[in-house]
PDB file of C-alpha atoms in Angstrom:
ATOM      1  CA  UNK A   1     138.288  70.344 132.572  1.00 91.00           C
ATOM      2  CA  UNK A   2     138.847  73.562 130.954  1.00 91.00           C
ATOM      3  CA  UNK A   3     141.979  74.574 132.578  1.00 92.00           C
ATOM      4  CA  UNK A   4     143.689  70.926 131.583  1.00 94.00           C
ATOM      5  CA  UNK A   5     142.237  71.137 128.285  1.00 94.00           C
ATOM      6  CA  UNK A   6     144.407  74.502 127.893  1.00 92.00           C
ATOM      7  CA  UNK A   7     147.150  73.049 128.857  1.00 92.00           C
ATOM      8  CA  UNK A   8     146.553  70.320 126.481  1.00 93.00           C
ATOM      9  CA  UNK A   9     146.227  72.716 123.901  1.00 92.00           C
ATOM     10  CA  UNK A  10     149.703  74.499 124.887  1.00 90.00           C
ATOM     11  CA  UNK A  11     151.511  70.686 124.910  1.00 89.00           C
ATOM     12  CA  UNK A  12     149.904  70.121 121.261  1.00 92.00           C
ATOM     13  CA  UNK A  13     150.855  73.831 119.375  1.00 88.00           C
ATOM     14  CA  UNK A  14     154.298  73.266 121.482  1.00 82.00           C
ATOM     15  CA  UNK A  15     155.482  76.765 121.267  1.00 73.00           C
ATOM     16  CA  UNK A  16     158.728  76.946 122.298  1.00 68.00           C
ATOM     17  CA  UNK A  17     162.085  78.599 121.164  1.00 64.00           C
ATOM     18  CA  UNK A  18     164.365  75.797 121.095  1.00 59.00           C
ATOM     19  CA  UNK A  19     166.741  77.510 119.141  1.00 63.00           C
ATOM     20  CA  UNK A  20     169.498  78.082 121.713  1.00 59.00           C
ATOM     21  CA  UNK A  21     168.687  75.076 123.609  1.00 62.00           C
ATOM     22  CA  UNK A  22     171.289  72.016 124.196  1.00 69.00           C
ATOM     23  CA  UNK A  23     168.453  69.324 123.927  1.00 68.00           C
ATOM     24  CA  UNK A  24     166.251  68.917 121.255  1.00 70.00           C
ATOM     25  CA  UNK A  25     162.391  67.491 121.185  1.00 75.00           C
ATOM     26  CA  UNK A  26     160.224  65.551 119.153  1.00 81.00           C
ATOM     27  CA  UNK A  27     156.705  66.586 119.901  1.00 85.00           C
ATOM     28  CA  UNK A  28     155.083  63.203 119.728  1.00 91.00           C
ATOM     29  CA  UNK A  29     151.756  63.910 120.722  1.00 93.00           C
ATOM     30  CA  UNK A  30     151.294  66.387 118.128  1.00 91.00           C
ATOM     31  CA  UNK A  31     152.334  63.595 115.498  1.00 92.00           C
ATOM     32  CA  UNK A  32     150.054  61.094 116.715  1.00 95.00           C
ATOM     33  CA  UNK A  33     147.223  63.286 116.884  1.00 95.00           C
ATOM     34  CA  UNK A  34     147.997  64.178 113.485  1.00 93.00           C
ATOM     35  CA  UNK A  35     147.913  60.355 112.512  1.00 95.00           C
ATOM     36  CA  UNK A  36     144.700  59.595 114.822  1.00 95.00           C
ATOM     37  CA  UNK A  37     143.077  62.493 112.524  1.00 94.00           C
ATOM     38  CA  UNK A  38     143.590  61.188 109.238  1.00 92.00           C
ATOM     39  CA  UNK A  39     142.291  57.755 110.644  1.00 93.00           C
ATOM     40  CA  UNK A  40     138.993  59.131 112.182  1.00 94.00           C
ATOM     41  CA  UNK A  41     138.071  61.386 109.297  1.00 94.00           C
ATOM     42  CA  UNK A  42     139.124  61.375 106.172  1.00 90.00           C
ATOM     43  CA  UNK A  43     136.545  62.379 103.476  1.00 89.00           C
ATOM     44  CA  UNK A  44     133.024  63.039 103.251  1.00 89.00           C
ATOM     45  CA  UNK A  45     131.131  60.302 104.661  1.00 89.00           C
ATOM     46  CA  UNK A  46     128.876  58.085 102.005  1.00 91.00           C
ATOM     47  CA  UNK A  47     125.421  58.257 102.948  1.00 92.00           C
ATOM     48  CA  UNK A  48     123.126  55.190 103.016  1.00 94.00           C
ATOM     49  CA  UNK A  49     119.219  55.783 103.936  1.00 94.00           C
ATOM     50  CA  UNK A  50     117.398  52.407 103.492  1.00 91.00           C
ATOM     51  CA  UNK A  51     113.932  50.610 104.670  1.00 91.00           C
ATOM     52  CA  UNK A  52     113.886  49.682 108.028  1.00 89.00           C
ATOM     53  CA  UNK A  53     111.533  46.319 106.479  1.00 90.00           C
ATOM     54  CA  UNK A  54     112.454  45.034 103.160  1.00 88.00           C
ATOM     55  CA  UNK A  55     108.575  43.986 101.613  1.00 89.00           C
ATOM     56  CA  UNK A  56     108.803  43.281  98.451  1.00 87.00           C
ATOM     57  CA  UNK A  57     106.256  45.466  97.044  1.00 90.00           C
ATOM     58  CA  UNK A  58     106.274  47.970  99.292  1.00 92.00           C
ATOM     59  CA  UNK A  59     107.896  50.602  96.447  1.00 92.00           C
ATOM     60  CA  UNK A  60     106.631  53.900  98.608  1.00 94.00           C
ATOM     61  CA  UNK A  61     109.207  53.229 100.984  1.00 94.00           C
ATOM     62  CA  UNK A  62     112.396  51.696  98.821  1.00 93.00           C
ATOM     63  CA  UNK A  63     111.540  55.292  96.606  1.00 95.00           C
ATOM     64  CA  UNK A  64     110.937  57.279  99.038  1.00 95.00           C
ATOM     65  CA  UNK A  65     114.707  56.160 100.830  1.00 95.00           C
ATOM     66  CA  UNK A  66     115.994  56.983  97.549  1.00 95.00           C
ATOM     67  CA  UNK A  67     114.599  60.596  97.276  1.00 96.00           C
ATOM     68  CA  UNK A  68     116.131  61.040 100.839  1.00 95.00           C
ATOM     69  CA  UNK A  69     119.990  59.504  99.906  1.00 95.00           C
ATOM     70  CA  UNK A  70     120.263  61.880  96.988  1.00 94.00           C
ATOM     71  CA  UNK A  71     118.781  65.263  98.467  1.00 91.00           C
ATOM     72  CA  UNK A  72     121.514  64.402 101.671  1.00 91.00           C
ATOM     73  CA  UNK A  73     124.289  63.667  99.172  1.00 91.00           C
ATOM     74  CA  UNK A  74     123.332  66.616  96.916  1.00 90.00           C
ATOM     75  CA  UNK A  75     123.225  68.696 100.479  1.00 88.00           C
ATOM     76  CA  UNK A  76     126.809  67.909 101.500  1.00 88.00           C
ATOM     77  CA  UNK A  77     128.199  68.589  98.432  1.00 85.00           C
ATOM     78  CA  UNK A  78     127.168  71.748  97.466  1.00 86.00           C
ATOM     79  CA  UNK A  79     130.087  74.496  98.230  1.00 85.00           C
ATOM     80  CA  UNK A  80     128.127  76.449 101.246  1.00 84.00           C
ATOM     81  CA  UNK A  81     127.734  73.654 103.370  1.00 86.00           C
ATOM     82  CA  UNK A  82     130.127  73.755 106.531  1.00 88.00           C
ATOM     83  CA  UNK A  83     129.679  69.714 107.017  1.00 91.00           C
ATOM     84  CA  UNK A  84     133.210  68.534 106.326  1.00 92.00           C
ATOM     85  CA  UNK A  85     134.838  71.494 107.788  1.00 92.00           C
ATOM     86  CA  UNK A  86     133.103  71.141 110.931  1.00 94.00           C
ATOM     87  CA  UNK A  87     133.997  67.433 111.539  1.00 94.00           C
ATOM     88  CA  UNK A  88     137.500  68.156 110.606  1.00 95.00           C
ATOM     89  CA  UNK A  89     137.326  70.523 113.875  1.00 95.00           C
ATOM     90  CA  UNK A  90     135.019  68.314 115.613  1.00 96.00           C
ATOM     91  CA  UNK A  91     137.738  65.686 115.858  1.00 97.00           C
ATOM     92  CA  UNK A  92     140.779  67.797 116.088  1.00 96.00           C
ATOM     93  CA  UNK A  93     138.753  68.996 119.737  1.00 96.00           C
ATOM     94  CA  UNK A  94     138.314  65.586 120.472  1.00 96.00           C
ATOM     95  CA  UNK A  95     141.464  64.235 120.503  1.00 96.00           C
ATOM     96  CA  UNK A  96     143.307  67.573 121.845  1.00 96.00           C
ATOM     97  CA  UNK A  97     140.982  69.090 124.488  1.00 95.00           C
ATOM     98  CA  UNK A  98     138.944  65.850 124.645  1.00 94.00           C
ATOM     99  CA  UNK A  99     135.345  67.521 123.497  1.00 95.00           C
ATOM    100  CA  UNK A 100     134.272  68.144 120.117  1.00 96.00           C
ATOM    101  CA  UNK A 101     130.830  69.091 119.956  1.00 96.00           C
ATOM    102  CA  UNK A 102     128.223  70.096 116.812  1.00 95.00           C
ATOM    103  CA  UNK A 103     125.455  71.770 116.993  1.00 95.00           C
ATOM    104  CA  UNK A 104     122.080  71.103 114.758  1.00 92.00           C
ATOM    105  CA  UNK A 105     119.339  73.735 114.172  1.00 89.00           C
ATOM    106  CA  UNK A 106     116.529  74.084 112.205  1.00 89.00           C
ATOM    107  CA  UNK A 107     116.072  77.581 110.013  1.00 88.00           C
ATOM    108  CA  UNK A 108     112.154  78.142 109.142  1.00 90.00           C
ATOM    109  CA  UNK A 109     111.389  81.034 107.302  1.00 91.00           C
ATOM    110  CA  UNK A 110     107.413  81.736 107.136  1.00 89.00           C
ATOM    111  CA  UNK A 111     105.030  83.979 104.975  1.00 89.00           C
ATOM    112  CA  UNK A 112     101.447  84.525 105.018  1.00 86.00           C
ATOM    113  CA  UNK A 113      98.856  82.028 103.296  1.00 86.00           C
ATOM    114  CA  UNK A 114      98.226  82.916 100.227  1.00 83.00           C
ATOM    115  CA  UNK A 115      94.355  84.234  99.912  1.00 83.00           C
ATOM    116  CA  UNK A 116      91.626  81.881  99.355  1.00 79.00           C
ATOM    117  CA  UNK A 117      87.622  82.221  97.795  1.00 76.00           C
ATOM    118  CA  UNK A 118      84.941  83.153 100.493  1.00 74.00           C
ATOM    119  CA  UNK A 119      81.633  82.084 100.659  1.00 73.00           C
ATOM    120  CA  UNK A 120      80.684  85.679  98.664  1.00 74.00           C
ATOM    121  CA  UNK A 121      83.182  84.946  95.864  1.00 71.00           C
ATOM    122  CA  UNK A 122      85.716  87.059  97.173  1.00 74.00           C
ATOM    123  CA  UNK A 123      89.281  86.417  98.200  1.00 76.00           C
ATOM    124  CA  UNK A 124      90.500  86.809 101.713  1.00 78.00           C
ATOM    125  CA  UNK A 125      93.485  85.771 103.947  1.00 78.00           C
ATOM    126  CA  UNK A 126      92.810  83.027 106.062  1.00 81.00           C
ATOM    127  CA  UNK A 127      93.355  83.668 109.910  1.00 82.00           C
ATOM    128  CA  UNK A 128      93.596  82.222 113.421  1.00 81.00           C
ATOM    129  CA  UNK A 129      90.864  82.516 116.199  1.00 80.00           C
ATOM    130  CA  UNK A 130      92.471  85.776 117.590  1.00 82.00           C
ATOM    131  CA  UNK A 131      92.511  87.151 113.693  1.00 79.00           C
ATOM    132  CA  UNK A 132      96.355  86.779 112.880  1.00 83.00           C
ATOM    133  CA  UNK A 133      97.379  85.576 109.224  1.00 85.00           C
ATOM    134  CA  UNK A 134      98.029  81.668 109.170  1.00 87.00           C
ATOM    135  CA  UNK A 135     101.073  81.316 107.869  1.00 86.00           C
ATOM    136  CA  UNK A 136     102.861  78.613 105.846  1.00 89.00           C
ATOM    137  CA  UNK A 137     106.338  77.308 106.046  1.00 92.00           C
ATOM    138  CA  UNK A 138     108.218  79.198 102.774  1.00 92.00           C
ATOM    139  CA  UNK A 139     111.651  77.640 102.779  1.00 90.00           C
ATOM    140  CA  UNK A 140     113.127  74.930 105.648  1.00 88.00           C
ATOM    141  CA  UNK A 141     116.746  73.976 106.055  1.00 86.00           C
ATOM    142  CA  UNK A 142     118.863  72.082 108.898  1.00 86.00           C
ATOM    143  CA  UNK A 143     122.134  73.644 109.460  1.00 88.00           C
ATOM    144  CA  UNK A 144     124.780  72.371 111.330  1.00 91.00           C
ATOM    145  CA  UNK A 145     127.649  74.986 113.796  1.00 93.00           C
ATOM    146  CA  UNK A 146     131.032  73.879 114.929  1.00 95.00           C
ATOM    147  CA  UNK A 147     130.651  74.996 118.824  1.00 96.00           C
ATOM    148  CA  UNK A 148     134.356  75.425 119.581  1.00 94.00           C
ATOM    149  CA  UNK A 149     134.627  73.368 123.067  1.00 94.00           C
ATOM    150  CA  UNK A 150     135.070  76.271 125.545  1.00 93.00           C
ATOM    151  CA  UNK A 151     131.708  77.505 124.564  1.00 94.00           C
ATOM    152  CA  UNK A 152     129.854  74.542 125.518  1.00 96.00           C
ATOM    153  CA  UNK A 153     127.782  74.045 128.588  1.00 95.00           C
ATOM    154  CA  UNK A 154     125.569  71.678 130.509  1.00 96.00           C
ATOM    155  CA  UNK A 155     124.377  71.859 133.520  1.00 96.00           C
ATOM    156  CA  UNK A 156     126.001  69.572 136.257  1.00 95.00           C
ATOM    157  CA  UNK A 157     124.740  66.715 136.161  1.00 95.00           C
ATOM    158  CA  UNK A 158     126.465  62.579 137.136  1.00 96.00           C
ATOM    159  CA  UNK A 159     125.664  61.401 133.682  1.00 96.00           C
ATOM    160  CA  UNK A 160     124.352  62.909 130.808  1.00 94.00           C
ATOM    161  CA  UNK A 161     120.418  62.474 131.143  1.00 95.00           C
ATOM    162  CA  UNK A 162     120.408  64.102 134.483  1.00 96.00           C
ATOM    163  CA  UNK A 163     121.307  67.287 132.622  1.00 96.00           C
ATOM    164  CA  UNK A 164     119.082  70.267 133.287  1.00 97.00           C
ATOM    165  CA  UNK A 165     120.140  72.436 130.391  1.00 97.00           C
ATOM    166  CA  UNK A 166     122.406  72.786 127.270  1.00 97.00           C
ATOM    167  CA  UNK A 167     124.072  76.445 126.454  1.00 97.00           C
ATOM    168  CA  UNK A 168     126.414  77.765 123.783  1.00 96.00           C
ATOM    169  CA  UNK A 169     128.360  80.914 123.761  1.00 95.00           C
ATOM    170  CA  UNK A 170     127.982  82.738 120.552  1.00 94.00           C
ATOM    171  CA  UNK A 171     129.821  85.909 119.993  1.00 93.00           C
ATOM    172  CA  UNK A 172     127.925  88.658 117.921  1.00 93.00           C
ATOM    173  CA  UNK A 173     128.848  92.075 117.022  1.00 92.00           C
ATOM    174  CA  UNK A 174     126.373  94.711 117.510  1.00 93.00           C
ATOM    175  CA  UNK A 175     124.896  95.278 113.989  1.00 93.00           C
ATOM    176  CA  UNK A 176     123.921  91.009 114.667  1.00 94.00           C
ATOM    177  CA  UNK A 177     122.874  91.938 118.203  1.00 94.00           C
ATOM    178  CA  UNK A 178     120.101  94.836 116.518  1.00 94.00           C
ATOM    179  CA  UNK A 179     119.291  92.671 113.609  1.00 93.00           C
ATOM    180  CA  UNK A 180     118.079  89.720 116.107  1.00 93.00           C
ATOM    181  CA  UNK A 181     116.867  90.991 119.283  1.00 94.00           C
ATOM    182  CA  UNK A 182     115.539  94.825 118.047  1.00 92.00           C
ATOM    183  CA  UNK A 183     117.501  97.848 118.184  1.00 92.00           C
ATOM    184  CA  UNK A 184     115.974  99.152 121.557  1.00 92.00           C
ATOM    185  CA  UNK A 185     117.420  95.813 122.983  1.00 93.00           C
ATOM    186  CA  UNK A 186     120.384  95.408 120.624  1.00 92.00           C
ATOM    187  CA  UNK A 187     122.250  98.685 121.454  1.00 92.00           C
ATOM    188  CA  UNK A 188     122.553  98.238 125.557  1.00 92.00           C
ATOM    189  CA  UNK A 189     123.720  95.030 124.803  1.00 93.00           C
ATOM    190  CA  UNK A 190     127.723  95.503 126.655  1.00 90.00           C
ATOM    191  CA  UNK A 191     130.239  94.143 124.280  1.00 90.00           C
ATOM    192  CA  UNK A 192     131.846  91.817 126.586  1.00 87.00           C
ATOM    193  CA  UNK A 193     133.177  88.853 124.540  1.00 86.00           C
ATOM    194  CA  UNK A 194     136.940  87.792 125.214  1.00 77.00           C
ATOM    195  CA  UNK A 195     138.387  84.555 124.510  1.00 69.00           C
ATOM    196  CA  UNK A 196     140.115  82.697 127.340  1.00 62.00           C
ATOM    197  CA  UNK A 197     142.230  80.248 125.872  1.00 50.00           C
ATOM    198  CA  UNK A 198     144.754  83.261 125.067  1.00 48.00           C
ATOM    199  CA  UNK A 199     147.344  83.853 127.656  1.00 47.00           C
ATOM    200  CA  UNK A 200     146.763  87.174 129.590  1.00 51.00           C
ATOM    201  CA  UNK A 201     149.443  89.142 127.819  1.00 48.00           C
ATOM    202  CA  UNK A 202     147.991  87.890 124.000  1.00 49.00           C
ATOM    203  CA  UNK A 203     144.277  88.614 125.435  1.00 50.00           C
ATOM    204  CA  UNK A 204     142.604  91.280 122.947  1.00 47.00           C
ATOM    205  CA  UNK A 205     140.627  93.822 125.490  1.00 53.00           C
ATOM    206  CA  UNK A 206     137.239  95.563 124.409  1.00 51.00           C
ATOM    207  CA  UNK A 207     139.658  98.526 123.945  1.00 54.00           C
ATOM    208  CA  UNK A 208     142.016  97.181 120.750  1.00 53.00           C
ATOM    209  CA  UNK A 209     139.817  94.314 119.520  1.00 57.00           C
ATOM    210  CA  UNK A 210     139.436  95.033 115.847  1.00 61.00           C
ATOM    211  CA  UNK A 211     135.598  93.870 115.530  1.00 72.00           C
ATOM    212  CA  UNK A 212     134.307  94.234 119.384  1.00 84.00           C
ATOM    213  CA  UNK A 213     131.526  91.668 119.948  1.00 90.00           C
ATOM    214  CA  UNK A 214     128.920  90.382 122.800  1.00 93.00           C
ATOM    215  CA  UNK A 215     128.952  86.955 124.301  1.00 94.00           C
ATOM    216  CA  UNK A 216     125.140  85.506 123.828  1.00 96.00           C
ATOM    217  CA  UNK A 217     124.413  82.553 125.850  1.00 97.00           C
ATOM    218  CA  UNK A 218     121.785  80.356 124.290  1.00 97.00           C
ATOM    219  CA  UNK A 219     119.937  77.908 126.755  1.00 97.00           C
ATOM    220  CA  UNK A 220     117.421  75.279 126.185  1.00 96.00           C
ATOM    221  CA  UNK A 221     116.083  74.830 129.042  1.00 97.00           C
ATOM    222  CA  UNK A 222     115.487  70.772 129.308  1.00 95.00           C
ATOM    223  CA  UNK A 223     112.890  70.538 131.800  1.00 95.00           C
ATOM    224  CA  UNK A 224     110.602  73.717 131.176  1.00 95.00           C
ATOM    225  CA  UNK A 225     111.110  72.769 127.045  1.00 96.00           C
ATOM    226  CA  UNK A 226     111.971  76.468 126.726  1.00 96.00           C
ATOM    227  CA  UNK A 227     115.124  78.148 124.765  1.00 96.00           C
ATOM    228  CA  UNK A 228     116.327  81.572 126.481  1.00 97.00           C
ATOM    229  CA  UNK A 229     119.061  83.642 124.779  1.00 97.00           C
ATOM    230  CA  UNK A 230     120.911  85.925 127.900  1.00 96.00           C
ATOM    231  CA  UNK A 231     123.970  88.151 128.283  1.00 95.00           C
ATOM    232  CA  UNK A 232     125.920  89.113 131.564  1.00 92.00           C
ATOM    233  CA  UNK A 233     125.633  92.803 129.683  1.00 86.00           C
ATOM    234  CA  UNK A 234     122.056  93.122 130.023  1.00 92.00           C
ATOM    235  CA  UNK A 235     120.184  92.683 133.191  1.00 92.00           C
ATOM    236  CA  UNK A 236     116.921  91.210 131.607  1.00 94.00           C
ATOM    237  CA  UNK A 237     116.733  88.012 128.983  1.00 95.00           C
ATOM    238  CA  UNK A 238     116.796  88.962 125.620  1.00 95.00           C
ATOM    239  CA  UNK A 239     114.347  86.386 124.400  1.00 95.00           C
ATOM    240  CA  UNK A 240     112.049  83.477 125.104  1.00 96.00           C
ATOM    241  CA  UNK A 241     110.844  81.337 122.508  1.00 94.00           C
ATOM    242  CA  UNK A 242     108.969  77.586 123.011  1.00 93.00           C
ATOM    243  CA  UNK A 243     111.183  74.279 122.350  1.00 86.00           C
TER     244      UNK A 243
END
């Protein structure tokens, strides 16, 4: 799949010097794709959240489906989100290569409880059985990647829920590789990231590449609900954490 969808690619950005040539072409594919895009996605999308059963007097749920419409419409909206960009490249993969993919994740970002009275008037930080701090969700956001559609993988698999496992390649750069797996771990990490989809000749090596970076594979592991993060440039996995 990969090595048509390069080719695919090549056909669409068409570069060739035609200059000198006798015959002259009309890249049609690249004008219908360009037409197929404006088709598929144009705009932001409206957003409609409504009750599943319409009771009359059930006003929890028709306000409740209104809270929900405005924060998403506020959300996509607001200049940091990556929403419309990432569907515009979404379906410019899907109709070149043939697989756009985006990815959803969930950023939680905890702090300890805050102390409470004790049964001697005192205050004092609540904790687990082992004595850890409890800790309370501080700020929660869903944020959506583009996951350009070499850097996608699945196990194989005849259809898609016989699938094993889903992966992304993320590149990272060392100071990104200390900041989120230590700097013990971060700093034998091999910078090893190239992109393929270059021919061999354009291919930046680890020796002229202005920002050198590490190719992270991130698994989630479907059947033993785990998510590993592993690099070919270090022999041991660089972190386990529970679906």
């Amino acid at each position: 799949f990969q090595t048509q969808a390069r080719r695919t690619l090549r056909k669409f950005l068409d570069n060739r010097d035609a200059i000198d040539a006798e015959k002259k072409w009309l890249n049609i594919f690249n004008t219908n794709v360009q037409i197929l895009k404006s088709s598929l996605y144009a705009n932001i999308p409206s957003i409609d959240v409504s009750r599943r059963f319409f009771d009359m007097n059930d006003d929890v749920a028709r306000v409740a489906s209104s809270i929900l419409q405005r924060s998403i419409e506020q959300d996509l909206t607001e200049p940091h989100n990556d929403f419309d960009q990432m569907m515009r490249q979404c379906v410019a993969d899907r109709l070149i290569p043939g697989l756009g993919t985006a990815w959803v994740r969930l950023e939680t970002e905890l702090e300890d409880q805050s102390p409470v009275e004790d049964e001697n008037g005192g205050l004092s930080t609540p904790t687990d059985e082992e004595g850890n701090p409890l800790q309370r969700i501080a700020h929660q956001s869903v944020a959506i990647d583009y996951v350009y559609w070499e850097d996608f993988l699945w196990s194989p698999c005849r259809v898609w829920a016989e699938r094993r496992w889903v992966a992304r390649k993320v590149p990272m750069t060392r100071d990104a590789l200390v900041k989120r797996f230590g700097e013990d771990v971060g700093k034998q990490i091999s910078l090893d990231y190239q992109p393929k989809e270059a021919n061999k000749s354009d291919q930046p090596t680890p020796a002229n590449m202005v920002m050198k970076r590490a190719a992270i594979y991130e698994v989630w592991d479907r059947e033993e609900r785990k998510v590993l993060w592993i690099s070919r440039g270090y022999p041991d996995i660089l972190d386990t954490k529970d679906d």
